[in-house]
mmCIF file of C-alpha atoms in Angstrom:
data_model
loop_
_atom_site.group_PDB
_atom_site.id
_atom_site.type_symbol
_atom_site.label_atom_id
_atom_site.label_comp_id
_atom_site.label_asym_id
_atom_site.label_seq_id
_atom_site.Cartn_x
_atom_site.Cartn_y
_atom_site.Cartn_z
ATOM 1 C CA MET A 1 -16.431 12.640 -19.267
ATOM 2 C CA GLN A 2 -17.584 15.735 -17.348
ATOM 3 C CA PRO A 3 -21.419 15.969 -17.228
ATOM 4 C CA GLN A 4 -21.558 19.655 -18.197
ATOM 5 C CA ALA A 5 -18.721 19.620 -20.737
ATOM 6 C CA LYS A 6 -19.698 20.656 -24.268
ATOM 7 C CA TYR A 7 -16.763 18.773 -25.749
ATOM 8 C CA SER A 8 -14.582 15.922 -24.496
ATOM 9 C CA LEU A 9 -11.331 14.641 -25.961
ATOM 10 C CA TYR A 10 -9.617 11.348 -25.209
ATOM 11 C CA HIS A 11 -5.999 10.532 -26.124
ATOM 12 C CA LEU A 12 -6.033 6.746 -26.497
ATOM 13 C CA VAL A 13 -2.815 4.759 -26.804
ATOM 14 C CA GLY A 14 -2.816 0.974 -26.816
ATOM 15 C CA SER A 15 -0.018 -1.504 -26.301
ATOM 16 C CA PRO A 16 2.972 -1.073 -28.686
ATOM 17 C CA GLU A 17 2.767 -4.784 -29.499
ATOM 18 C CA GLU A 18 -0.905 -4.564 -30.561
ATOM 19 C CA GLN A 19 -1.684 -4.164 -34.240
ATOM 20 C CA GLY A 20 -3.699 -1.120 -35.257
ATOM 21 C CA LEU A 21 -3.812 2.628 -34.805
ATOM 22 C CA ASP A 22 -3.897 4.771 -31.717
ATOM 23 C CA ALA A 23 -6.210 7.791 -31.874
ATOM 24 C CA ASP A 24 -7.632 10.896 -30.315
ATOM 25 C CA ILE A 25 -11.431 11.010 -30.127
ATOM 26 C CA LEU A 26 -13.314 14.315 -29.986
ATOM 27 C CA PHE A 27 -16.816 13.915 -28.536
ATOM 28 C CA LEU A 28 -19.495 16.528 -29.250
ATOM 29 C CA ASN A 29 -21.589 16.145 -26.110
ATOM 30 C CA ALA A 30 -25.342 16.688 -25.807
ATOM 31 C CA ASN A 31 -24.938 20.384 -24.947
ATOM 32 C CA ALA A 32 -22.308 21.117 -27.607
ATOM 33 C CA MET A 33 -22.923 24.460 -29.324
ATOM 34 C CA VAL A 34 -21.357 24.001 -32.732
ATOM 35 C CA ASP A 35 -23.629 24.233 -35.764
ATOM 36 C CA HIS A 36 -21.359 24.747 -38.753
ATOM 37 C CA ILE A 37 -18.435 22.866 -40.245
ATOM 38 C CA ILE A 38 -16.334 26.050 -40.215
ATOM 39 C CA ASN A 39 -16.634 26.311 -36.433
ATOM 40 C CA LEU A 40 -15.979 22.595 -35.923
ATOM 41 C CA ARG A 41 -12.826 22.770 -38.024
ATOM 42 C CA ARG A 42 -11.711 25.783 -36.008
ATOM 43 C CA ILE A 43 -11.916 23.679 -32.834
ATOM 44 C CA ILE A 44 -9.919 20.839 -34.415
ATOM 45 C CA THR A 45 -7.340 23.265 -35.821
ATOM 46 C CA GLY A 46 -6.719 24.758 -32.393
ATOM 47 C CA TYR A 47 -6.347 21.313 -30.851
ATOM 48 C CA LEU A 48 -3.839 20.110 -33.453
ATOM 49 C CA MET A 49 -1.761 23.253 -32.979
ATOM 50 C CA SER A 50 -1.665 22.945 -29.188
ATOM 51 C CA ALA A 51 -1.369 19.151 -28.896
ATOM 52 C CA TYR A 52 1.036 18.411 -31.750
ATOM 53 C CA ALA A 53 2.628 21.791 -32.539
ATOM 54 C CA TYR A 54 1.423 21.866 -36.130
ATOM 55 C CA PRO A 55 1.774 25.245 -37.866
ATOM 56 C CA GLU A 56 -1.627 26.928 -38.237
ATOM 57 C CA GLU A 57 -1.874 26.415 -42.004
ATOM 58 C CA ASP A 58 -1.036 22.708 -41.725
ATOM 59 C CA ALA A 59 -3.507 22.309 -38.833
ATOM 60 C CA ARG A 60 -6.260 23.913 -40.921
ATOM 61 C CA THR A 61 -5.550 21.575 -43.802
ATOM 62 C CA LEU A 62 -5.582 18.531 -41.537
ATOM 63 C CA SER A 63 -8.858 19.651 -39.913
ATOM 64 C CA VAL A 64 -10.541 19.563 -43.340
ATOM 65 C CA PHE A 65 -9.348 16.013 -43.966
ATOM 66 C CA VAL A 66 -10.236 14.866 -40.445
ATOM 67 C CA THR A 67 -13.844 16.048 -40.844
ATOM 68 C CA VAL A 68 -14.249 14.634 -44.354
ATOM 69 C CA TYR A 69 -12.713 11.308 -43.227
ATOM 70 C CA ASN A 70 -15.185 11.091 -40.355
ATOM 71 C CA ALA A 71 -18.095 12.071 -42.617
ATOM 72 C CA VAL A 72 -17.170 9.415 -45.197
ATOM 73 C CA TYR A 73 -17.078 6.672 -42.545
ATOM 74 C CA ARG A 74 -19.979 7.903 -40.416
ATOM 75 C CA GLY A 75 -21.635 4.954 -38.623
ATOM 76 C CA GLN A 76 -19.286 2.381 -40.182
ATOM 77 C CA LEU A 77 -17.981 0.863 -36.964
ATOM 78 C CA SER A 78 -16.636 -2.170 -38.823
ATOM 79 C CA ASN A 79 -14.236 0.076 -40.751
ATOM 80 C CA PHE A 80 -12.825 1.507 -37.525
ATOM 81 C CA SER A 81 -12.707 -1.953 -35.900
ATOM 82 C CA SER A 82 -10.388 -3.199 -38.621
ATOM 83 C CA LYS A 83 -7.945 -0.297 -38.236
ATOM 84 C CA TYR A 84 -7.754 0.801 -34.585
ATOM 85 C CA LYS A 85 -6.539 -0.691 -31.317
ATOM 86 C CA ASN A 86 -8.897 -1.918 -28.595
ATOM 87 C CA ALA A 87 -8.144 1.149 -26.452
ATOM 88 C CA VAL A 88 -9.799 3.241 -29.179
ATOM 89 C CA LEU A 89 -12.634 0.856 -30.037
ATOM 90 C CA THR A 90 -13.799 0.746 -26.410
ATOM 91 C CA TYR A 91 -15.125 4.305 -26.795
ATOM 92 C CA LEU A 92 -16.748 3.988 -30.217
ATOM 93 C CA THR A 93 -20.407 3.209 -30.914
ATOM 94 C CA GLU A 94 -22.046 2.522 -34.247
ATOM 95 C CA ASP A 95 -24.722 5.216 -33.881
ATOM 96 C CA SER A 96 -22.227 7.990 -33.051
ATOM 97 C CA VAL A 97 -18.882 7.206 -34.653
ATOM 98 C CA GLY A 98 -17.863 9.694 -37.325
ATOM 99 C CA LEU A 99 -19.558 12.932 -38.358
ATOM 100 C CA SER A 100 -23.065 13.355 -39.749
ATOM 101 C CA THR A 101 -23.535 15.671 -42.725
ATOM 102 C CA ASN A 102 -26.543 17.130 -40.879
ATOM 103 C CA TRP A 103 -25.346 19.441 -38.083
ATOM 104 C CA GLU A 104 -28.615 18.887 -36.189
ATOM 105 C CA GLU A 105 -27.396 15.340 -35.475
ATOM 106 C CA TRP A 106 -24.014 16.452 -34.093
ATOM 107 C CA ALA A 107 -24.683 17.174 -30.419
ATOM 108 C CA GLY A 108 -24.557 13.987 -28.342
ATOM 109 C CA LYS A 109 -24.130 11.769 -31.411
ATOM 110 C CA THR A 110 -20.629 12.528 -32.683
ATOM 111 C CA GLN A 111 -17.292 10.780 -32.099
ATOM 112 C CA ILE A 112 -14.629 12.348 -34.320
ATOM 113 C CA VAL A 113 -11.719 9.940 -34.681
ATOM 114 C CA ILE A 114 -8.266 11.440 -35.288
ATOM 115 C CA PRO A 115 -5.842 8.628 -36.266
ATOM 116 C CA LEU A 116 -2.306 8.882 -34.878
ATOM 117 C CA GLY A 117 0.996 7.634 -36.249
ATOM 118 C CA ALA A 118 4.688 7.583 -35.265
ATOM 119 C CA LEU A 119 3.904 6.831 -31.590
ATOM 120 C CA ALA A 120 6.551 4.136 -31.499
ATOM 121 C CA GLN A 121 9.191 6.849 -31.850
ATOM 122 C CA GLY A 122 7.496 9.037 -29.245
ATOM 123 C CA GLU A 123 6.553 11.657 -31.827
ATOM 124 C CA ALA A 124 2.771 11.486 -32.093
ATOM 125 C CA SER A 125 1.310 13.066 -35.224
ATOM 126 C CA ILE A 126 -1.744 12.690 -37.417
ATOM 127 C CA ASP A 127 -1.693 9.733 -39.780
ATOM 128 C CA THR A 128 -2.131 11.640 -43.022
ATOM 129 C CA SER A 129 -2.388 8.460 -45.089
ATOM 130 C CA VAL A 130 -5.489 7.264 -43.239
ATOM 131 C CA ILE A 131 -7.377 10.570 -43.438
ATOM 132 C CA SER A 132 -6.684 10.848 -47.179
ATOM 133 C CA ASP A 133 -7.554 7.388 -48.408
ATOM 134 C CA ASP A 134 -9.236 6.817 -51.770
ATOM 135 C CA LYS A 135 -12.785 7.325 -50.461
ATOM 136 C CA VAL A 136 -11.863 10.610 -48.793
ATOM 137 C CA ILE A 137 -10.201 11.909 -51.953
ATOM 138 C CA GLU A 138 -13.234 10.771 -53.954
ATOM 139 C CA ALA A 139 -15.522 12.762 -51.631
ATOM 140 C CA LEU A 140 -13.358 15.872 -51.963
ATOM 141 C CA ARG A 141 -13.257 15.561 -55.749
ATOM 142 C CA ALA A 142 -17.076 15.479 -55.853
ATOM 143 C CA ASP A 143 -17.209 19.259 -55.292
ATOM 144 C CA GLU A 144 -17.160 21.544 -58.299
ATOM 145 C CA ASP A 145 -13.647 22.847 -57.559
ATOM 146 C CA LYS A 146 -12.549 19.307 -56.607
ATOM 147 C CA ASN A 147 -10.927 20.855 -53.506
ATOM 148 C CA VAL A 148 -7.683 21.064 -55.432
ATOM 149 C CA GLU A 149 -6.084 23.674 -53.186
ATOM 150 C CA VAL A 150 -6.521 21.850 -49.876
ATOM 151 C CA ARG A 151 -5.442 18.566 -51.494
ATOM 152 C CA GLU A 152 -2.259 20.233 -52.733
ATOM 153 C CA LYS A 153 -1.558 21.454 -49.212
ATOM 154 C CA LEU A 154 -1.876 17.937 -47.812
ATOM 155 C CA THR A 155 0.546 16.594 -50.423
ATOM 156 C CA ASP A 156 2.986 19.282 -49.280
ATOM 157 C CA ILE A 157 2.606 18.002 -45.703
ATOM 158 C CA LYS A 158 3.162 14.425 -46.867
ATOM 159 C CA GLU A 159 6.235 15.512 -48.816
ATOM 160 C CA LYS A 160 7.679 17.000 -45.623
ATOM 161 C CA GLU A 161 6.838 13.785 -43.779
ATOM 162 C CA ALA A 162 8.650 11.753 -46.444
ATOM 163 C CA GLY A 163 11.720 13.950 -46.125
ATOM 164 C CA GLU A 164 11.741 13.716 -42.338
ATOM 165 C CA ALA A 165 11.327 9.928 -42.415
ATOM 166 C CA SER A 166 14.149 9.613 -44.943
ATOM 167 C CA GLU A 167 16.467 11.645 -42.709
ATOM 168 C CA LYS A 168 15.564 9.495 -39.699
ATOM 169 C CA ALA A 169 16.285 6.376 -41.763
ATOM 170 C CA LYS A 170 19.760 7.674 -42.690
ATOM 171 C CA THR A 171 20.506 8.575 -39.069
ATOM 172 C CA ALA A 172 19.368 5.162 -37.869
ATOM 173 C CA GLN A 173 21.499 3.456 -40.551
ATOM 174 C CA LYS A 174 24.561 5.328 -39.317
ATOM 175 C CA GLU A 175 23.732 4.328 -35.745
ATOM 176 C CA ALA A 176 23.383 0.696 -36.847
ATOM 177 C CA ALA A 177 26.772 0.807 -38.582
ATOM 178 C CA GLN A 178 28.374 2.400 -35.540
ATOM 179 C CA GLY A 179 26.814 -0.217 -33.278
ATOM 180 C CA LYS A 180 28.213 -3.033 -35.384
ATOM 181 C CA LYS A 181 31.625 -1.391 -35.378
ATOM 182 C CA GLU A 182 31.581 -1.173 -31.580
ATOM 183 C CA GLY A 183 30.304 -4.708 -31.172
ATOM 184 C CA LYS A 184 26.909 -3.647 -29.841
ATOM 185 C CA ALA A 185 24.864 -6.173 -31.764
ATOM 186 C CA GLU A 186 21.544 -5.613 -29.999
ATOM 187 C CA GLN A 187 21.748 -1.827 -30.370
ATOM 188 C CA ALA A 188 22.779 -2.184 -34.018
ATOM 189 C CA ALA A 189 19.828 -4.481 -34.744
ATOM 190 C CA GLU A 190 17.395 -2.056 -33.110
ATOM 191 C CA SER A 191 18.779 0.853 -35.151
ATOM 192 C CA ALA A 192 18.613 -1.200 -38.347
ATOM 193 C CA LYS A 193 14.983 -2.023 -37.616
ATOM 194 C CA LYS A 194 14.192 1.647 -37.051
ATOM 195 C CA ALA A 195 15.959 2.562 -40.310
ATOM 196 C CA ALA A 196 13.860 0.046 -42.239
ATOM 197 C CA GLU A 197 10.618 1.316 -40.646
ATOM 198 C CA GLN A 198 11.405 4.944 -41.417
ATOM 199 C CA GLN A 199 12.461 4.179 -44.977
ATOM 200 C CA LYS A 200 9.201 2.283 -45.477
ATOM 201 C CA ILE A 201 7.274 5.361 -44.290
ATOM 202 C CA ALA A 202 9.332 7.618 -46.586
ATOM 203 C CA ASP A 203 8.701 5.377 -49.609
ATOM 204 C CA ARG A 204 4.963 5.133 -48.890
ATOM 205 C CA LYS A 205 4.559 8.870 -48.451
ATOM 206 C CA THR A 206 6.571 9.548 -51.617
ATOM 207 C CA ASP A 207 4.333 7.199 -53.626
ATOM 208 C CA GLU A 208 1.189 8.842 -52.221
ATOM 209 C CA VAL A 209 2.486 12.300 -53.097
ATOM 210 C CA LYS A 210 3.335 11.231 -56.647
ATOM 211 C CA THR A 211 -0.093 9.628 -57.217
ATOM 212 C CA GLU A 212 -2.050 12.523 -55.753
ATOM 213 C CA ARG A 213 -0.080 15.182 -57.664
ATOM 214 C CA GLN A 214 -0.847 13.335 -60.905
ATOM 215 C CA THR A 215 -4.557 13.219 -60.014
ATOM 216 C CA ILE A 216 -4.559 16.905 -59.062
ATOM 217 C CA ALA A 217 -2.920 17.814 -62.375
ATOM 218 C CA LYS A 218 -5.661 15.946 -64.270
ATOM 219 C CA ASP A 219 -8.355 17.618 -62.160
ATOM 220 C CA LYS A 220 -6.908 21.073 -62.866
ATOM 221 C CA GLU A 221 -6.968 20.379 -66.568
ATOM 222 C CA GLU A 222 -10.570 19.161 -66.381
ATOM 223 C CA ILE A 223 -11.633 22.247 -64.405
ATOM 224 C CA LYS A 224 -9.919 24.485 -66.939
ATOM 225 C CA LYS A 225 -11.748 22.784 -69.823
ATOM 226 C CA THR A 226 -15.082 23.075 -68.016
ATOM 227 C CA GLU A 227 -14.562 26.760 -67.288
ATOM 228 C CA THR A 228 -13.622 27.400 -70.909
ATOM 229 C CA ALA A 229 -16.725 25.583 -72.134
ATOM 230 C CA GLN A 230 -18.962 27.470 -69.715
ATOM 231 C CA SER A 231 -17.569 30.836 -70.715
ATOM 232 C CA ALA A 232 -18.386 30.052 -74.346
ATOM 233 C CA GLU A 233 -22.013 29.238 -73.549
ATOM 234 C CA VAL A 234 -24.854 31.712 -73.223
ATOM 235 C CA VAL A 235 -25.597 31.797 -69.526
ATOM 236 C CA GLU A 236 -29.296 31.419 -68.686
ATOM 237 C CA LYS A 237 -30.539 34.170 -66.381
ATOM 238 C CA TYR A 238 -32.175 32.680 -63.318
ATOM 239 C CA LEU A 239 -33.906 34.284 -60.349
ATOM 240 C CA THR A 240 -32.895 33.629 -56.736
ATOM 241 C CA SER A 241 -35.186 34.636 -53.907
ATOM 242 C CA LEU A 242 -36.568 33.730 -50.475
ATOM 243 C CA PHE A 243 -39.380 31.237 -49.977
ATOM 244 C CA VAL A 244 -41.246 30.182 -46.840
ATOM 245 C CA VAL A 245 -40.126 26.851 -45.333
ATOM 246 C CA ASP A 246 -41.438 27.185 -41.756
ATOM 247 C CA GLU A 247 -44.446 29.477 -41.527
ATOM 248 C CA LYS A 248 -44.911 29.000 -37.770
ATOM 249 C CA ASN A 249 -41.375 30.097 -36.882
ATOM 250 C CA LYS A 250 -41.087 32.524 -39.818
ATOM 251 C CA LEU A 251 -38.071 30.844 -41.360
ATOM 252 C CA TYR A 252 -37.096 31.102 -45.015
ATOM 253 C CA SER A 253 -34.796 29.455 -47.531
ATOM 254 C CA LEU A 254 -33.306 30.423 -50.890
ATOM 255 C CA MET A 255 -34.331 28.880 -54.188
ATOM 256 C CA THR A 256 -33.207 29.592 -57.717
ATOM 257 C CA VAL A 257 -35.878 29.333 -60.415
ATOM 258 C CA ASN A 258 -36.016 29.573 -64.182
ATOM 259 C CA PRO A 259 -38.222 32.589 -64.950
ATOM 260 C CA LYS A 260 -39.297 31.109 -68.277
ATOM 261 C CA ASN A 261 -40.997 28.006 -66.947
ATOM 262 C CA GLY A 262 -40.870 28.175 -63.124
ATOM 263 C CA GLN A 263 -38.541 25.195 -62.876
ATOM 264 C CA VAL A 264 -36.612 25.073 -59.587
ATOM 265 C CA VAL A 265 -32.950 25.046 -60.601
ATOM 266 C CA ARG A 266 -31.443 24.865 -57.137
ATOM 267 C CA LYS A 267 -32.605 24.673 -53.514
ATOM 268 C CA SER A 268 -30.470 25.794 -50.595
ATOM 269 C CA GLU A 269 -29.840 23.372 -47.723
ATOM 270 C CA LEU A 270 -29.986 26.425 -45.455
ATOM 271 C CA LYS A 271 -33.535 26.610 -44.107
ATOM 272 C CA GLN A 272 -33.046 29.083 -41.256
ATOM 273 C CA ILE A 273 -32.992 32.539 -42.804
ATOM 274 C CA ARG A 274 -34.910 34.723 -40.380
ATOM 275 C CA GLU A 275 -35.561 38.001 -42.196
ATOM 276 C CA LYS A 276 -37.475 38.596 -45.395
ATOM 277 C CA SER A 277 -34.734 41.050 -46.329
ATOM 278 C CA ILE A 278 -31.515 39.746 -47.879
ATOM 279 C CA TYR A 279 -28.909 41.857 -49.621
ATOM 280 C CA PRO A 280 -26.612 40.923 -52.514
ATOM 281 C CA VAL A 281 -22.963 41.888 -51.999
ATOM 282 C CA THR A 282 -20.251 41.645 -54.626
ATOM 283 C CA ASP A 283 -16.498 41.067 -54.794
ATOM 284 C CA VAL A 284 -16.054 39.433 -51.386
ATOM 285 C CA THR A 285 -13.042 37.307 -50.396
ATOM 286 C CA VAL A 286 -13.602 34.638 -47.735
ATOM 287 C CA GLN A 287 -10.782 33.048 -45.753
ATOM 288 C CA ARG A 288 -11.277 29.275 -45.516
ATOM 289 C CA GLU A 289 -10.358 27.243 -42.435
ATOM 290 C CA SER A 290 -7.774 25.520 -44.638
ATOM 291 C CA GLY A 291 -6.078 28.895 -45.062
ATOM 292 C CA GLU A 292 -7.049 29.420 -48.683
ATOM 293 C CA SER A 293 -8.751 32.637 -49.788
ATOM 294 C CA VAL A 294 -11.764 32.267 -52.055
ATOM 295 C CA SER A 295 -13.214 35.179 -54.031
ATOM 296 C CA PHE A 296 -16.929 35.399 -54.795
ATOM 297 C CA ALA A 297 -18.505 37.558 -57.461
ATOM 298 C CA GLU A 298 -21.801 37.662 -55.583
ATOM 299 C CA LEU A 299 -23.065 36.581 -52.169
ATOM 300 C CA PHE A 300 -26.272 37.158 -50.225
ATOM 301 C CA LEU A 301 -26.013 38.737 -46.777
ATOM 302 C CA ALA A 302 -28.729 37.501 -44.421
ATOM 303 C CA VAL A 303 -29.678 36.766 -40.812
ATOM 304 C CA CYS A 304 -29.431 32.999 -40.268
ATOM 305 C CA GLY A 305 -29.914 30.441 -37.525
ATOM 306 C CA VAL A 306 -32.133 29.562 -34.596
ATOM 307 C CA LYS A 307 -31.709 30.212 -30.894
ATOM 308 C CA ASP A 308 -31.292 26.947 -29.016
ATOM 309 C CA LYS A 309 -28.653 25.061 -27.038
ATOM 310 C CA ARG A 310 -26.837 23.926 -30.151
ATOM 311 C CA SER A 311 -27.086 26.889 -32.480
ATOM 312 C CA ALA A 312 -27.070 30.671 -32.575
ATOM 313 C CA ILE A 313 -28.382 33.488 -34.729
ATOM 314 C CA LYS A 314 -25.720 35.210 -36.795
ATOM 315 C CA LEU A 315 -25.165 37.236 -39.922
ATOM 316 C CA CYS A 316 -24.175 34.975 -42.769
ATOM 317 C CA LEU A 317 -22.920 35.162 -46.330
ATOM 318 C CA VAL A 318 -24.539 32.710 -48.751
ATOM 319 C CA ASP A 319 -23.013 31.943 -52.142
ATOM 320 C CA ALA A 320 -25.339 33.141 -54.891
ATOM 321 C CA GLY A 321 -24.250 30.159 -56.991
ATOM 322 C CA ASP A 322 -24.595 27.029 -54.861
ATOM 323 C CA LEU A 323 -26.669 28.725 -52.085
ATOM 324 C CA GLN A 324 -24.329 27.438 -49.346
ATOM 325 C CA ILE A 325 -23.142 29.408 -46.291
ATOM 326 C CA GLN A 326 -19.600 30.653 -46.819
ATOM 327 C CA LYS A 327 -19.082 32.753 -43.689
ATOM 328 C CA GLN A 328 -20.771 33.715 -40.406
ATOM 329 C CA SER A 329 -20.350 36.668 -38.078
ATOM 330 C CA GLU A 330 -18.362 36.150 -34.892
ATOM 331 C CA GLU A 331 -21.070 37.882 -32.849
ATOM 332 C CA THR A 332 -24.515 36.510 -32.020
ATOM 333 C CA LEU A 333 -27.620 38.472 -33.011
ATOM 334 C CA SER A 334 -30.840 39.130 -31.162
ATOM 335 C CA GLU A 335 -33.559 36.610 -31.945
ATOM 336 C CA ASN A 336 -35.713 39.467 -33.266
ATOM 337 C CA SER A 337 -33.006 41.512 -34.968
ATOM 338 C CA PRO A 338 -33.970 43.387 -38.130
ATOM 339 C CA LEU A 339 -31.505 43.680 -41.008
ATOM 340 C CA ILE A 340 -31.252 47.085 -42.706
ATOM 341 C CA LYS A 341 -28.758 48.319 -45.286
ATOM 342 C CA GLN A 342 -27.488 51.853 -44.745
ATOM 343 C CA GLY A 343 -24.936 52.978 -47.316
ATOM 344 C CA ASP A 344 -22.183 50.378 -47.376
ATOM 345 C CA GLU A 345 -23.073 49.064 -43.932
ATOM 346 C CA PHE A 346 -25.639 46.646 -42.547
ATOM 347 C CA TYR A 347 -27.442 47.444 -39.293
ATOM 348 C CA VAL A 348 -28.525 44.689 -36.880
ATOM 349 C CA ILE A 349 -28.992 44.139 -33.146
ATOM 350 C CA ILE A 350 -26.345 41.985 -31.463
ATOM 351 C CA ALA A 351 -26.615 40.149 -28.151
ATOM 352 C CA GLU A 352 -23.975 40.335 -25.428
ATOM 353 C CA GLY A 353 -25.043 38.450 -22.330
ATOM 354 C CA LYS A 354 -28.484 39.757 -21.386
ATOM 355 C CA ASN A 355 -27.995 43.099 -23.186
ATOM 356 C CA TYR A 356 -28.537 44.125 -26.789
ATOM 357 C CA TYR A 357 -26.769 46.751 -28.877
ATOM 358 C CA LEU A 358 -27.109 48.345 -32.288
ATOM 359 C CA ALA A 359 -24.253 47.159 -34.525
ATOM 360 C CA ALA A 360 -23.006 47.842 -38.055
ATOM 361 C CA TYR A 361 -21.123 45.400 -40.300
ATOM 362 C CA ASP A 362 -19.459 45.716 -43.676
ATOM 363 C CA LYS A 363 -20.007 43.255 -46.533
ATOM 364 C CA ASN A 364 -17.217 41.011 -45.189
ATOM 365 C CA LEU A 365 -19.103 40.605 -41.863
ATOM 366 C CA THR A 366 -16.523 42.718 -40.057
ATOM 367 C CA LEU A 367 -18.018 44.540 -37.062
ATOM 368 C CA LYS A 368 -17.430 48.253 -37.708
ATOM 369 C CA LYS A 369 -19.178 49.820 -34.701
ATOM 370 C CA LYS A 370 -21.734 49.208 -31.985
ATOM 371 C CA SER A 371 -23.690 51.362 -29.558
ATOM 372 C CA THR A 372 -22.443 51.857 -26.014
ATOM 373 C CA LEU A 373 -26.028 52.149 -24.785
ATOM 374 C CA ALA A 374 -28.134 49.008 -24.552
ATOM 375 C CA ILE A 375 -31.329 48.840 -26.616
ATOM 376 C CA ASN A 376 -34.366 46.566 -26.757
ATOM 377 C CA GLY A 377 -33.575 43.293 -28.553
ATOM 378 C CA SER A 378 -36.785 43.594 -30.587
ATOM 379 C CA SER A 379 -36.444 47.296 -31.417
ATOM 380 C CA PRO A 380 -37.347 48.467 -34.909
ATOM 381 C CA LEU A 381 -34.506 50.357 -36.599
ATOM 382 C CA ASN A 382 -35.978 53.622 -37.878
ATOM 383 C CA ILE A 383 -33.541 55.312 -40.230
ATOM 384 C CA TYR A 384 -33.513 59.139 -40.484
ATOM 385 C CA ASP A 385 -30.947 61.676 -41.639
ATOM 386 C CA ASP A 386 -30.550 62.643 -37.953
ATOM 387 C CA GLY A 387 -29.680 59.078 -36.919
ATOM 388 C CA VAL A 388 -31.212 55.719 -36.042
ATOM 389 C CA LEU A 389 -34.301 55.959 -33.842
ATOM 390 C CA VAL A 390 -34.584 52.892 -31.612
ATOM 391 C CA THR A 391 -36.221 51.693 -28.413
ATOM 392 C CA ASP A 392 -33.755 51.613 -25.533
ATOM 393 C CA SER A 393 -33.569 48.861 -22.904
ATOM 394 C CA LYS A 394 -36.109 50.694 -20.697
ATOM 395 C CA GLY A 395 -38.638 51.206 -23.467
ATOM 396 C CA ASN A 396 -37.759 54.860 -24.178
ATOM 397 C CA PRO A 397 -36.997 56.405 -27.577
ATOM 398 C CA LEU A 398 -33.286 56.756 -28.306
ATOM 399 C CA LEU A 399 -31.703 58.485 -31.308
ATOM 400 C CA LEU A 400 -28.219 57.215 -32.225
ATOM 401 C CA GLN A 401 -25.759 58.919 -34.550
ATOM 402 C CA HIS A 402 -24.929 57.126 -37.787
ATOM 403 C CA SER A 403 -21.207 57.836 -37.393
ATOM 404 C CA ASN A 404 -20.557 56.068 -34.091
ATOM 405 C CA PHE A 405 -23.955 55.041 -32.632
ATOM 406 C CA ASP A 406 -23.554 57.444 -29.705
ATOM 407 C CA SER A 407 -26.697 59.122 -28.427
ATOM 408 C CA VAL A 408 -27.687 62.312 -30.278
ATOM 409 C CA TRP A 409 -29.453 63.609 -27.197
ATOM 410 C CA ASN A 410 -27.585 64.864 -24.182
ATOM 411 C CA ALA A 411 -29.088 65.082 -20.717
ATOM 412 C CA SER A 412 -30.382 68.641 -21.155
ATOM 413 C CA ALA A 413 -32.086 67.785 -24.439
ATOM 414 C CA ALA A 414 -33.893 64.818 -23.017
ATOM 415 C CA GLY A 415 -37.535 65.261 -22.097
ATOM 416 C CA SER A 416 -38.762 64.619 -18.570
ATOM 417 C CA GLY A 417 -40.355 61.349 -17.508
ATOM 418 C CA ASN A 418 -40.067 58.327 -19.770
ATOM 419 C CA THR A 419 -40.215 60.082 -23.141
ATOM 420 C CA ARG A 420 -37.929 62.195 -25.279
ATOM 421 C CA THR A 421 -38.869 64.445 -28.172
ATOM 422 C CA VAL A 422 -36.948 65.801 -31.128
ATOM 423 C CA ASP A 423 -37.924 68.223 -33.866
ATOM 424 C CA ALA A 424 -38.517 66.490 -37.192
ATOM 425 C CA LYS A 425 -36.506 68.067 -39.979
#
């Protein structure tokens, strides 16, 4: 394991004669900079695509199940000991195996186990049965939408696996018959054994698909009934706003309260909103790591996060219903960035290396434009009809056009010395 590496990955294959599973283990080292499940699943998705040639959509689906599987069995070394080969167990420790549900415990304390199957045939792939056992499905069903869509996608993957195994079984059966015909008893026996193994896999996968599709159908019906019942009820109007959670560091969190009696209806797990200003945005569609698109009637746009070795400050979209982060900006923001709404855009200060720039995003957190001139990372954003008046990187006033964030002032219009002036209109 390289001392400075943020992430390490081991491909661990034991003896073919040994009982148990082979695995890949992804280590989040002490200096790992991943602070959200979306980003972690992106890393796993990329690995599965490059290492095992999974299509992107399948890799996204598998990354969801891999993370949930590791969260369900976090710290349960005995569970892994009963399933995996010694080559895998050598690297696992009880205090780090699996994935904590608190991202602050990830760096240096995470061993994500990715179970492998089909190694005997030289075709390594993820063991989909292991990462979708009853406890994993139970955890996925605990969410309000019961994660129906991603579960359906995994059953599709299993269905393909069943079909492939069935075809391999037929091919092996033909090879066994041919071997017998040619008097090659040893070769025929080996092919017959392979046929039986593949048919066993096909039958198991087919049974799993049938069971899960039945469960999904019941869940869909239950969701439909719940939605119908909710639509018939009079919805209580609640208030959602920011509240102080860390006065020293000026961090805030969202809470929903009943205006009639002050009862706290819901508290957000997100406790790192930096600005007192948040903005509601409506009709936003978010692309999940699993590939599914989810539409939200209302979200809150805010500046979230802390600046440390494991996290970063970004724009985020928080669901107005469950108060959970649904999306983050790709770019990192200045630690002291304001957040100002201007028309349909949101102005902030982004960080690129040691420089800072004025940037504008739309409600989907798509970067629309940024200044070419560097500004002070703590600059106020003063909005005028003429443009945005900011402090540049040298401490001078700088007026930027709303249209493209280019400087309004040319060299001849600039004042001498360290100041510039402009007529107020």
